[in-house]
Amino acid sequence: MPGSLILFGDSITQASFSECGFGAHLSNVFARRLDVLNRGFSGYNTRWAKTYLNEIFPICQSTTTELVIIFFGANDASLLDQNPRQHVPVNEYGQNLLDICQHVKDRHTNSHILLVAPPPIDHAKRLAFQKQRYKEQATGVLERTNEGAGLYAAKCVEVALAAQYPVLDLWTLMQKEKDWSSFLSDGLHLTAEGNRFVGHALVNIINKTFSNLAVIPDKLNGAFHNSGSSSNFAKFLPWHDEIDEKSYSEYQQLMNGGGHSGGHSGGHSVGHSGGEVEQSEGVERKEDSSSSSSSSSSSSSSSSSSSSSSSTSSTSTSRTVVTPWDAKAGDEGFDYMKLINDYGSQPINDELLARFEKVTQHQPHEWLRRGIFFSHRDLHLILDAHEKGEKFYLYTGRGPSSESLHMGHLIPFRFTKWLQDVFDCPLVIQLTDDEKFLWKDLGLAECHRLAFENAKDIIACGFKPDKTFIFSDLDYYSEMYTTILEIEKRVTFNQVKGIFGFNGSSSIGKVAFPAVQAAPSFSRSFQIPLKGNSNMRCLIPCAIDQDPYFRMTRDVAPRMKLCKATKKKGCYKPALLHSVFFPALQGPNSKMSSSNKNSAIFVTDTKKEIKNKVNKHAFSGGQDTMELQREHGANLIVDTSYQWLRFFLPDDDKLKEIGNAYSTGAMLTGEVKKILIDVLQEITAGHQQARAKVSDDMVHEFMSVRPLNF
Ligand code: TYM
């Protein structure tokens, strides 16, 4: 599907598909390359536009928007004494424009932004229009003046230049034309000629400023949308004269499902989703049991069912469901690239890792090198801050719903410990006993007790005692309450409904909870531990399932007050590092679950339990018989033992050796399982020893509200 170009403005934009309209012109120029959407709101000034931003650019928007053109000011520039309803003071207008741009940037992360300053006002035509419309009641006094519009145009240009957005100054540009009055019908809105002028000016500036979007028309007939036109930008489907027998039959095959690889071997074929973003379903429902079955040796199908609210990301053939409370893979496993697209996060690429190494003087962790932490938000800003010697803090957490952690839970904690060592920075760890009380069938006291127990496992990961503050929400809530309220005030029910899928039967506790998980992202929540630092950057490592909380958090951040004492607004957005899911023993299509003991290895498991579980339940990508395995080798993608080694075998060379031997048939499943068992037994034994040394007093110390050392 083509991406989009959004026109956002007032009545001038709303009418931009009328005769010779500039919107229609853009639609013609970008036909089959971009869908031009009209988001013009007649009569709106920037204040009203800002109020409805969440409706116009909702949180779960696509990353396929290429350009948003923001065209306001004609109504803001109404004179205060003549039209106080629409008038917006010029400085507020400038700030509103910036806020609108920021909102658009947050929602449409790949999109360019172009500002358009209001056109001039023709006084004589304006008064004539007034007379025609109000007859005897016409006041004969202008409610907008050309000088006034000029001030707003200048402000638009000023803020655009300061914030480095390109801008089209219509007020100045039009008045350079001798006959500019002919551009305006009622002295304010555009005639067909005026529309034509704006359309051409827009295409000019787009071509000049965003060369990747430029469309060069066919030299012969000037058409923008045939095979003689050209653009760096992909067209939607082939031009008719590019369709020959071969491409047509290939296309048919693809549509009939025969064109892609994939087969039984767990390839990555994904349905033709066309990059569309599916909004959250907004339903609270029981998930169907998810089961993975295979004919491979030593497989066992898993089946788990859970109750969850879900916002979903789906492809047309398979369905990946990822919420903070449930994660279910599609037919082809979790489609992480699609999650990046849908969530609008950034992939972690080699360039970023090289910068990480340069700035920290540490080789990136193997989980970064192996793509296990695969996505981020604003990591480069954290690196910039570190480079400048600015302090930041780490924040992660655990929902204490069971006595002990499984290996999947260890991923963010072990990784966070590594980050703490690399950056030598303070860390806060939230134990959401309140969340588990609200979502699980557990009493409050039990959740609180589990938080304390889980804290021991977390401490056993080796965090620095003088730099780490662990807190239970039940204990620490009052310290965060003002921050929670600030967040709650700025997030609507519609927003959390859209992000988390709440509905009318969701408890109000659940609806309010996201603000509690958001609050630790702001240093103002830690007056004592972070020593009164009211705006410190924050980096959150977690699996991708927690991202919905932090999308919401990042959305409110610029509107947050820095601390209780000041009215100054604008907290840093938390940065994030997202990991993939450590798969269940039963294979890549499921997430580990504390309630299914055979889906996971727990840090409390004995050596014998580990051996039994791996031998009995670890899904094998190997062949059915030894002969076949020797001949064809194993499918590493679906093989649990190999995949788990990718997480827990730090030695790159050894991992590579195993991968080569196993995938070519030189190794058998049993041999790889044996290696995995040894690795897991060593890790859990080490963890159990470390945990045995964690006394209650140590937990109290980690959980005491005290200034951290940084
Ligand atoms: P919880 O207890 O479900 O999970 C704790 C952490 O473990 C991650 N995780 C996994 N990572 C990899 N593979 C898996 N199979 C797997 N299962 C869970 C989770 O993403 C999480 O990072 N609401 C949260 C607690 C929380 C939190 C936070 C988490 C509060 N504040 C800030 C991360 C960051 C929860 O219930 O996590």
XYZ file of C-alpha atoms and ligand atoms in Angstrom:
747
model
C 0.000 0.000 0.000
C 1.212 3.518 -0.651
C 2.248 5.656 2.306
C 0.433 8.879 2.998
C 0.746 12.622 2.772
C -1.458 14.369 5.313
C -2.754 17.904 4.872
C -3.515 19.341 8.295
C -5.019 22.794 8.526
C -8.141 24.957 8.597
C -10.842 25.703 6.005
C -8.260 26.532 3.348
C -7.059 22.962 3.654
C -10.559 21.538 4.037
C -11.448 23.049 0.641
C -8.240 21.918 -0.998
C -9.957 19.285 -3.113
C -12.317 21.848 -4.674
C -11.806 23.188 -8.213
C -8.072 23.172 -9.017
C -7.526 22.627 -5.272
C -3.963 22.291 -4.075
C -4.841 19.032 -2.285
C -6.217 17.565 -5.490
C -3.094 18.749 -7.288
C -0.864 16.965 -4.771
C -3.036 13.888 -5.057
C -2.527 13.972 -8.805
C 1.233 14.453 -8.514
C 1.638 11.631 -5.996
C -0.938 9.242 -7.467
C 0.016 5.612 -6.723
C 2.966 6.815 -4.723
C 1.270 8.519 -1.767
C -2.339 8.738 -0.615
C -3.129 12.381 0.095
C -5.404 12.687 3.137
C -7.432 15.791 3.871
C -7.396 16.720 7.547
C -8.641 20.259 7.117
C -10.901 21.632 9.870
C -12.836 24.667 8.874
C -12.722 27.499 11.396
C -10.024 25.889 13.531
C -7.179 27.834 15.028
C -4.037 26.143 16.395
C -5.461 26.048 19.921
C -8.420 23.921 18.855
C -6.281 21.834 16.528
C -3.981 21.063 19.449
C -6.906 19.998 21.603
C -7.916 17.312 19.130
C -4.459 16.096 18.169
C -4.944 12.684 19.729
C -8.061 12.109 17.659
C -6.441 13.370 14.458
C -3.107 11.610 14.954
C -3.870 8.706 17.300
C -1.143 6.937 19.275
C -0.997 3.748 17.240
C -0.417 5.486 13.969
C 1.483 4.117 11.088
C 5.094 4.698 10.238
C 4.142 4.934 6.579
C 3.280 8.632 6.592
C 5.863 10.376 4.436
C 4.892 13.997 4.806
C 2.568 16.081 6.973
C 1.836 19.618 5.774
C 0.731 21.878 8.629
C -1.099 24.975 7.433
C -2.622 27.164 10.159
C -2.731 30.815 11.064
C -5.562 32.391 9.080
C -7.973 31.999 12.021
C -5.425 32.555 14.774
C -4.748 35.949 13.151
C -8.342 37.151 13.681
C -8.322 40.450 15.569
C -8.868 40.108 19.292
C -11.486 42.866 19.561
C -13.447 41.781 16.479
C -13.256 38.003 16.736
C -12.044 36.944 20.218
C -13.330 33.367 19.747
C -10.893 32.467 17.000
C -8.074 34.830 17.935
C -4.927 33.228 19.360
C -2.084 35.491 20.553
C 0.824 35.329 18.171
C 3.304 33.811 20.630
C 0.856 31.111 21.620
C 0.306 30.437 17.914
C 4.063 29.891 17.512
C 4.219 27.548 20.494
C 1.107 25.678 19.302
C 2.719 25.106 15.924
C 5.779 23.629 17.626
C 3.638 21.404 19.845
C 1.664 20.207 16.847
C 4.882 19.404 14.973
C 6.231 17.516 17.973
C 3.042 15.492 18.284
C 3.135 14.640 14.601
C 6.795 13.635 14.863
C 5.987 11.340 17.780
C 3.148 9.621 15.958
C 4.567 9.540 12.468
C 8.159 8.813 13.233
C 9.305 8.517 9.634
C 7.419 11.501 8.351
C 8.745 14.829 7.106
C 6.991 17.986 8.241
C 6.358 21.103 6.168
C 4.872 24.267 7.640
C 2.808 26.678 5.582
C 2.326 30.283 6.709
C -1.104 31.876 6.179
C -1.879 33.749 2.938
C -2.406 37.526 2.803
C -5.782 39.198 3.368
C -7.404 41.352 0.698
C -9.202 44.077 2.671
C -11.543 45.237 -0.059
C -12.715 41.709 -0.863
C -13.105 40.876 2.792
C -15.385 43.853 3.377
C -17.360 43.129 0.223
C -17.870 39.556 1.387
C -19.018 40.812 4.762
C -21.554 43.039 3.147
C -22.821 40.312 0.882
C -23.186 37.907 3.780
C -24.530 40.141 6.572
C -26.295 42.731 4.492
C -27.346 45.679 6.716
C -25.806 44.066 9.779
C -22.327 44.184 8.285
C -20.086 46.203 10.603
C -17.827 47.464 7.857
C -14.894 46.750 10.138
C -12.268 44.149 9.227
C -12.041 41.163 11.572
C -8.672 40.209 10.032
C -6.089 42.494 8.467
C -3.283 41.841 6.059
C -0.756 43.297 8.515
C -2.071 40.976 11.211
C -1.813 37.941 8.946
C 1.741 39.075 8.155
C 2.680 38.941 11.835
C 1.430 35.350 12.079
C 3.203 34.389 8.870
C 6.430 35.854 10.267
C 5.952 33.899 13.484
C 5.378 30.703 11.518
C 8.601 31.291 9.584
C 10.479 32.175 12.773
C 9.511 28.996 14.665
C 10.054 26.838 11.585
C 13.565 28.159 11.097
C 14.412 27.830 14.783
C 13.152 24.242 14.909
C 14.579 23.467 11.472
C 11.335 22.641 9.725
C 11.008 23.745 6.112
C 8.395 26.433 5.618
C 6.435 27.891 2.748
C 5.764 31.580 3.428
C 2.594 32.101 1.402
C 1.961 35.578 2.769
C 5.227 36.861 1.307
C 5.283 34.664 -1.773
C 1.784 35.562 -2.947
C 2.309 39.266 -2.509
C 5.266 39.104 -4.848
C 2.717 38.493 -7.604
C 1.265 41.662 -9.114
C -2.204 40.246 -9.269
C -2.281 38.534 -5.892
C -5.789 39.685 -5.127
C -7.045 37.213 -7.746
C -5.809 34.371 -5.516
C -8.430 35.155 -2.879
C -12.186 34.708 -3.240
C -13.564 36.372 -0.122
C -10.308 38.063 0.726
C -9.238 35.067 2.829
C -9.958 31.758 1.063
C -8.376 30.609 -2.172
C -9.826 30.929 -5.646
C -9.055 28.258 -8.257
C -6.132 30.416 -9.297
C -4.941 30.805 -5.734
C -5.219 27.054 -5.266
C -3.166 26.493 -8.390
C -0.517 28.894 -7.096
C -0.344 27.082 -3.735
C -0.287 23.648 -5.399
C 2.682 24.577 -7.553
C 4.499 26.277 -4.691
C 4.032 23.171 -2.555
C 5.334 20.811 -5.219
C 8.333 23.099 -5.728
C 9.288 23.157 -2.098
C 8.677 19.411 -1.704
C 10.928 18.646 -4.666
C 13.600 20.968 -3.386
C 13.491 19.964 0.259
C 12.562 16.291 0.207
C 14.217 15.025 -2.913
C 13.339 11.433 -2.025
C 9.648 12.313 -2.489
C 10.061 14.221 -5.753
C 8.099 12.949 -8.749
C 9.449 13.853 -12.176
C 6.620 13.905 -14.736
C 6.662 12.095 -18.054
C 8.625 14.289 -20.485
C 6.208 13.599 -23.324
C 2.860 14.438 -21.807
C 3.661 15.858 -18.353
C 1.801 13.050 -16.536
C 2.927 12.244 -13.021
C 1.631 8.723 -12.892
C 2.688 6.599 -15.769
C 5.769 4.638 -16.669
C 7.368 7.758 -18.176
C 7.304 9.510 -14.795
C 9.968 8.773 -12.261
C 10.627 9.044 -8.563
C 12.960 7.525 -5.986
C 9.788 6.724 -4.250
C 8.172 3.343 -4.823
C 4.947 3.202 -6.810
C 2.002 1.047 -5.808
C 1.854 -1.996 -8.117
C 3.441 -2.110 -11.572
C 2.417 0.338 -14.325
C 0.157 -1.427 -16.803
C 2.853 -1.501 -19.473
C 5.192 -3.278 -17.086
C 2.811 -6.187 -16.679
C 3.850 -8.983 -18.975
C 2.965 -12.689 -18.973
C 5.779 -13.572 -16.596
C 5.221 -10.948 -13.920
C 1.455 -11.509 -14.103
C 1.694 -15.239 -13.501
C 4.247 -14.699 -10.701
C 1.858 -12.282 -9.059
C -1.042 -14.719 -9.341
C 1.048 -17.442 -7.805
C 1.966 -15.189 -4.910
C -1.655 -14.288 -4.276
C -2.611 -17.950 -4.329
C -0.075 -18.629 -1.594
C 2.342 -20.537 -3.776
C 4.932 -17.877 -4.317
C 6.722 -17.677 -1.001
C 9.224 -19.861 0.720
C 8.402 -20.915 4.213
C 7.233 -24.481 4.100
C 7.571 -26.644 7.144
C 10.975 -25.405 8.013
C 9.843 -22.265 9.754
C 10.763 -19.763 7.034
C 9.740 -16.148 7.403
C 6.933 -15.877 4.916
C 4.545 -13.188 6.004
C 1.195 -12.433 4.447
C 0.862 -9.490 2.143
C 0.055 -7.070 4.901
C 0.991 -4.057 2.845
C 2.420 -2.337 5.871
C -0.966 -1.336 7.168
C -1.298 -0.658 10.814
C -4.083 -2.352 12.588
C -5.469 -0.423 15.488
C -5.898 -2.142 18.787
C -9.038 -4.197 18.982
C -10.246 -2.671 22.153
C -11.748 -5.897 23.351
C -11.178 -7.778 26.507
C -11.462 -11.428 25.730
C -10.196 -14.895 26.418
C -7.424 -15.819 24.046
C -7.779 -19.074 22.232
C -5.324 -21.699 23.302
C -2.274 -21.377 21.161
C -0.715 -24.571 20.122
C 2.304 -25.445 18.134
C 2.531 -28.845 16.661
C 5.112 -30.448 14.531
C 6.127 -33.794 13.291
C 9.702 -33.300 14.373
C 11.253 -35.551 16.937
C 10.867 -34.868 20.645
C 8.349 -32.119 20.093
C 5.458 -31.675 22.370
C 2.670 -29.318 21.630
C 1.973 -26.619 24.106
C -1.342 -25.209 24.853
C -1.992 -22.366 27.144
C -4.869 -20.075 27.574
C -4.939 -16.797 29.329
C -7.281 -13.985 29.876
C -6.075 -10.707 28.552
C -6.938 -7.357 27.197
C -5.098 -7.103 23.982
C -3.940 -4.628 21.494
C -2.843 -6.559 18.518
C -0.486 -6.371 15.680
C -1.417 -8.687 12.925
C -0.571 -9.826 9.476
C -3.252 -11.030 7.145
C -2.277 -14.666 7.446
C -1.001 -14.917 10.977
C -1.620 -13.044 14.119
C 0.965 -11.788 16.536
C -0.639 -10.640 19.771
C 1.605 -8.740 22.123
C 0.330 -6.978 25.213
C 1.962 -6.527 28.594
C -0.232 -9.391 29.809
C -0.148 -11.789 26.945
C 2.034 -12.579 23.983
C 1.001 -14.970 21.291
C 2.987 -15.626 18.162
C 1.486 -15.820 14.700
C 1.820 -18.865 12.485
C 5.391 -17.929 11.673
C 6.517 -17.019 15.183
C 6.700 -13.461 16.458
C 6.965 -10.938 13.670
C 9.379 -8.554 15.375
C 9.961 -6.328 12.367
C 6.246 -5.741 12.172
C 6.183 -4.847 15.856
C 8.904 -2.271 15.182
C 6.809 -0.864 12.382
C 3.569 -0.859 14.304
C 5.068 0.531 17.490
C 7.252 3.045 15.674
C 10.450 2.060 17.483
C 13.831 1.821 15.757
C 15.802 -1.307 14.908
C 19.225 -1.616 16.542
C 21.678 -1.591 13.673
C 25.438 -1.978 13.272
C 25.949 1.759 13.138
C 24.306 2.230 16.528
C 26.319 -0.639 17.995
C 29.538 0.879 16.674
C 28.606 4.154 18.321
C 27.766 2.311 21.534
C 31.236 0.760 21.505
C 32.915 4.065 20.754
C 31.090 5.969 23.470
C 31.285 3.319 26.201
C 34.599 1.686 25.262
C 32.823 -1.638 25.802
C 32.091 -4.279 23.233
C 28.280 -4.463 22.983
C 26.771 -7.337 24.978
C 26.256 -10.530 22.978
C 22.499 -9.964 23.273
C 22.957 -6.729 21.344
C 25.322 -8.314 18.831
C 22.955 -11.241 18.291
C 19.842 -9.158 17.823
C 18.214 -10.370 21.043
C 17.884 -6.739 22.059
C 16.654 -5.734 18.646
C 14.797 -2.458 18.969
C 15.182 0.849 20.789
C 13.830 4.292 21.311
C 16.249 7.195 21.673
C 19.285 5.117 22.658
C 21.397 7.612 20.719
C 20.229 10.370 23.089
C 21.407 8.320 26.053
C 24.769 7.828 24.335
C 24.959 11.562 23.617
C 24.223 12.312 27.269
C 26.824 9.817 28.461
C 29.377 11.264 26.091
C 28.761 14.720 27.554
C 29.117 13.373 31.075
C 25.399 13.862 31.839
C 23.992 11.417 34.367
C 21.068 9.183 33.497
C 19.390 6.313 35.309
C 18.142 2.861 34.419
C 14.626 1.648 35.176
C 13.216 -1.826 34.863
C 10.699 -3.969 36.729
C 8.916 -7.160 37.552
C 5.273 -8.070 38.143
C 5.498 -10.424 41.115
C 2.945 -13.095 40.274
C 4.918 -16.202 41.202
C 7.440 -17.384 43.732
C 10.381 -17.532 41.354
C 11.556 -16.154 38.035
C 11.961 -18.133 34.837
C 14.888 -17.811 32.473
C 12.982 -15.315 30.328
C 12.697 -12.937 33.280
C 16.433 -13.139 33.772
C 17.054 -11.571 30.360
C 16.177 -7.950 31.204
C 17.696 -8.179 34.674
C 21.024 -9.668 33.577
C 21.158 -7.191 30.735
C 20.343 -4.311 33.081
C 23.146 -5.425 35.402
C 25.522 -5.322 32.443
C 24.292 -1.831 31.538
C 24.751 -0.693 35.130
C 28.349 -1.949 35.027
C 29.034 -0.310 31.669
C 27.542 3.067 32.543
C 28.095 2.946 36.303
C 24.695 4.568 36.752
C 21.853 4.452 39.272
C 19.021 1.986 38.754
C 15.432 1.776 39.984
C 13.473 -1.485 39.876
C 9.703 -1.421 40.222
C 7.866 -4.421 41.664
C 4.273 -4.040 40.525
C 2.484 -5.938 43.273
C -0.512 -3.681 42.628
C -0.594 -4.751 38.958
C -0.626 -8.419 39.857
C -3.367 -7.857 42.423
C -5.477 -6.192 39.735
C -4.838 -8.781 37.006
C -4.433 -12.057 38.868
C -6.498 -13.961 41.310
C -4.129 -13.093 44.166
C -4.606 -11.221 47.454
C -2.802 -7.968 48.136
C -0.714 -9.388 50.965
C 0.345 -12.302 48.783
C 1.413 -9.975 45.951
C 3.377 -7.900 48.434
C 5.080 -11.030 49.805
C 5.921 -12.217 46.279
C 7.468 -8.825 45.544
C 9.811 -9.313 48.478
C 10.661 -12.856 47.349
C 11.260 -11.794 43.756
C 13.504 -8.990 44.989
C 15.878 -11.696 46.262
C 16.168 -13.221 42.784
C 16.699 -9.788 41.335
C 19.405 -8.895 43.849
C 21.066 -12.257 43.077
C 21.702 -10.930 39.551
C 24.470 -8.837 41.116
C 23.255 -5.220 41.076
C 25.349 -2.608 42.870
C 23.781 -2.104 46.326
C 24.749 1.561 46.576
C 23.350 2.387 43.141
C 20.154 0.310 43.100
C 16.747 1.093 44.560
C 14.122 -1.671 44.450
C 10.595 -0.719 45.431
C 7.168 -2.281 45.724
C 4.366 -0.083 44.453
C 2.386 -0.806 47.604
C 5.212 0.623 49.715
C 6.396 3.471 47.516
C 3.142 4.626 45.921
C 2.793 7.779 48.001
C 6.190 9.048 46.839
C 5.121 8.708 43.217
C 1.565 9.889 43.677
C 2.001 13.450 42.440
C 3.740 12.116 39.321
C 1.008 9.519 38.817
C -1.636 12.236 39.056
C 0.198 14.433 36.563
C 0.195 11.517 34.142
C -3.423 10.524 34.806
C -4.515 14.099 34.128
C -2.883 14.047 30.703
C -4.011 10.663 29.396
C -7.588 10.073 28.330
C -9.622 6.874 28.571
C -9.703 6.775 24.785
C -5.930 6.708 24.714
C -5.490 3.833 27.162
C -8.355 2.036 25.469
C -6.504 2.373 22.178
C -3.170 1.268 23.599
C -4.176 -1.474 26.011
C -7.568 -2.562 24.744
C -9.509 -1.690 27.892
C -13.252 -1.578 27.587
C -16.335 -0.889 29.644
C -15.882 -3.966 31.777
C -12.231 -3.344 32.625
C -11.848 -2.468 36.301
C -10.965 1.145 36.969
C -7.855 -0.155 38.733
C -6.610 -1.621 35.470
C -7.479 1.505 33.544
C -5.487 3.647 35.969
C -2.525 1.287 36.351
C -0.526 2.351 33.259
C 0.190 5.665 34.992
C 1.803 3.723 37.845
C 4.205 1.897 35.543
C 4.865 5.136 33.674
C 5.731 7.190 36.776
C 9.230 5.732 37.453
C 10.260 6.874 33.959
C 10.427 10.396 35.390
C 13.192 11.206 37.828
C 10.797 13.459 39.741
C 9.380 10.213 41.210
C 12.670 9.625 43.041
C 13.305 12.790 45.000
C 15.478 10.991 47.550
C 17.081 8.137 45.535
C 17.955 10.441 42.631
C 18.744 13.309 44.963
C 16.155 15.820 43.795
C 17.205 15.615 40.163
C 13.973 16.700 38.518
C 14.784 15.879 34.899
C 17.294 13.105 34.487
C 17.219 10.937 31.409
C 15.982 7.392 31.871
C 16.761 4.198 29.935
C 14.408 1.233 30.245
C 15.510 -2.278 29.254
C 12.606 -4.738 28.880
C 11.081 -7.221 26.476
C 8.948 -5.671 23.727
C 5.732 -6.636 25.583
C 6.190 -3.698 27.969
C 6.450 -1.097 25.215
C 2.774 -0.043 25.284
C 3.282 1.441 28.758
C 6.185 3.473 27.545
C 4.597 4.657 24.324
C 1.996 6.216 26.549
C 4.708 7.571 28.853
C 6.660 9.114 26.009
C 3.490 10.739 24.802
C 2.862 12.601 28.045
C 6.517 13.384 28.796
C 6.689 16.749 26.990
C 3.569 17.845 28.842
C 4.736 16.793 32.311
C 5.768 19.242 35.012
C 9.386 18.737 35.979
C 8.743 18.455 39.706
C 6.295 19.291 42.422
C 7.767 22.713 43.058
C 7.963 24.112 39.548
C 5.457 24.933 36.866
C 8.073 24.360 34.163
C 6.963 21.708 31.714
C 8.648 19.094 29.597
C 10.271 15.955 30.997
C 12.624 13.844 28.913
C 10.969 10.943 27.176
C 12.318 7.675 28.540
C 14.609 5.796 26.152
C 14.067 2.073 25.681
C 15.898 -1.083 24.750
C 13.578 -3.915 23.698
C 14.380 -7.612 23.671
C 12.674 -10.410 21.814
C 10.972 -13.101 23.897
C 13.000 -15.943 25.241
C 10.986 -18.785 23.728
C 9.163 -21.457 25.642
C 10.655 -24.940 25.645
C 7.915 -25.896 23.228
C 9.257 -23.625 20.525
C 9.236 -20.166 18.985
C 5.472 -19.770 18.801
C 4.914 -19.297 22.488
C 6.038 -17.147 25.387
C 7.141 -18.760 28.626
C 4.589 -18.790 31.335
C 4.996 -19.050 35.078
C 1.768 -21.004 35.238
C 2.969 -23.735 32.869
C 5.896 -25.348 34.695
C 6.933 -27.339 31.637
C 7.114 -24.316 29.376
C 10.096 -22.886 31.190
C 13.165 -23.483 33.280
C 12.839 -21.667 36.586
C 15.791 -20.316 38.482
C 14.804 -22.669 41.320
C 14.832 -25.834 39.178
C 17.177 -28.634 40.232
C 19.781 -30.121 37.911
C 17.570 -33.158 37.470
C 14.488 -31.099 36.643
C 16.471 -29.156 34.058
C 17.748 -32.319 32.432
C 14.276 -33.864 32.318
C 12.556 -30.763 31.022
C 15.077 -30.180 28.247
C 15.187 -33.796 27.178
C 11.426 -34.214 27.296
C 10.041 -30.865 26.215
C 12.627 -28.889 24.234
C 11.276 -28.613 20.715
C 13.698 -30.013 18.178
C 14.430 -28.644 14.748
C 16.314 -31.839 13.995
C 15.107 -34.507 11.629
C 12.999 -37.522 12.598
C 15.750 -40.082 12.273
C 19.492 -40.041 12.712
C 19.981 -40.835 9.013
C 17.789 -37.954 7.920
C 19.491 -35.622 10.384
C 22.930 -36.576 9.017
C 21.655 -35.930 5.519
C 19.632 -32.716 5.946
C 20.712 -31.199 9.264
C 18.488 -29.285 11.688
C 16.371 -26.169 11.304
C 18.021 -23.869 13.844
C 15.266 -21.272 13.755
C 12.734 -23.520 15.455
C 15.142 -25.566 17.546
C 14.715 -24.596 21.197
C 18.094 -25.919 22.350
C 20.012 -23.934 19.758
C 17.876 -20.843 20.305
C 18.362 -21.013 24.056
C 22.113 -21.306 23.538
C 21.935 -18.084 21.534
C 20.760 -16.458 24.761
C 22.926 -18.194 27.308
C 26.135 -19.336 25.636
C 28.323 -16.218 25.615
C 31.125 -17.674 23.485
C 30.427 -16.531 19.892
C 32.862 -19.014 18.327
C 31.451 -21.984 20.171
C 27.910 -20.999 19.257
C 28.875 -20.675 15.618
C 30.570 -24.061 15.677
C 27.463 -25.702 17.155
C 25.195 -23.945 14.662
C 27.302 -25.092 11.716
C 27.589 -28.661 12.895
C 23.946 -29.021 13.878
C 22.491 -27.426 10.761
C 24.645 -29.569 8.468
C 23.923 -32.833 10.270
C 27.322 -33.282 11.907
C 25.608 -32.924 15.310
C 22.453 -34.571 16.598
C 19.694 -33.063 18.725
C 20.788 -35.087 21.764
C 24.273 -33.602 21.640
C 23.003 -30.039 21.480
C 20.554 -30.720 24.294
C 23.413 -32.019 26.405
C 25.358 -28.773 25.885
C 22.282 -26.749 26.757
C 21.637 -28.768 29.910
C 25.205 -28.117 31.098
C 24.890 -24.396 30.389
C 21.521 -24.101 32.153
C 22.628 -26.142 35.136
C 25.640 -23.898 35.578
C 23.604 -20.701 35.337
C 20.874 -21.834 37.718
C 23.398 -23.253 40.200
C 25.253 -19.920 40.143
C 21.985 -18.057 40.591
C 20.834 -20.296 43.443
C 24.124 -19.819 45.264
C 23.932 -16.066 44.842
C 20.300 -16.034 45.994
C 21.090 -18.087 49.098
C 23.414 -15.304 50.154
C 20.683 -12.661 49.885
C 19.409 -12.101 53.414
C 16.179 -10.341 54.397
C 18.311 -7.489 55.712
C 19.915 -7.092 52.300
C 16.497 -6.903 50.692
C 15.430 -4.250 53.202
C 18.590 -2.317 52.423
C 17.975 -2.419 48.646
C 14.361 -1.423 49.278
C 15.048 1.409 51.684
C 14.401 4.896 50.414
C 17.887 6.433 50.419
C 20.077 8.570 48.210
C 21.861 6.429 45.640
C 25.538 6.827 45.029
C 26.188 8.534 41.697
P 6.961 -9.293 34.063
O 7.063 -9.713 35.478
O 5.930 -9.901 33.213
O 8.345 -9.486 33.353
C 9.529 -8.959 33.916
C 10.474 -8.581 32.794
O 10.772 -9.737 32.038
C 10.453 -9.544 30.665
N 10.011 -10.845 30.160
C 10.688 -11.525 29.239
N 11.800 -11.221 28.559
C 12.236 -12.096 27.631
N 11.607 -13.262 27.378
C 10.498 -13.614 28.036
N 9.914 -14.764 27.762
C 9.973 -12.721 29.018
N 8.902 -12.718 29.848
C 8.951 -11.569 30.525
C 9.396 -8.461 30.669
O 9.364 -7.737 29.462
C 9.872 -7.591 31.808
O 10.886 -6.713 31.364
N 4.545 -4.857 34.278
C 5.857 -5.506 34.321
C 6.706 -5.032 35.489
C 7.350 -3.698 35.238
C 8.351 -3.403 34.289
C 8.643 -2.043 34.454
C 9.002 -4.198 33.352
C 7.082 -2.531 35.920
N 7.849 -1.528 35.469
C 9.631 -1.415 33.651
C 9.975 -3.592 32.559
C 10.275 -2.232 32.705
C 5.698 -7.017 34.379
O 4.699 -7.536 34.796
O 6.841 -7.702 33.982
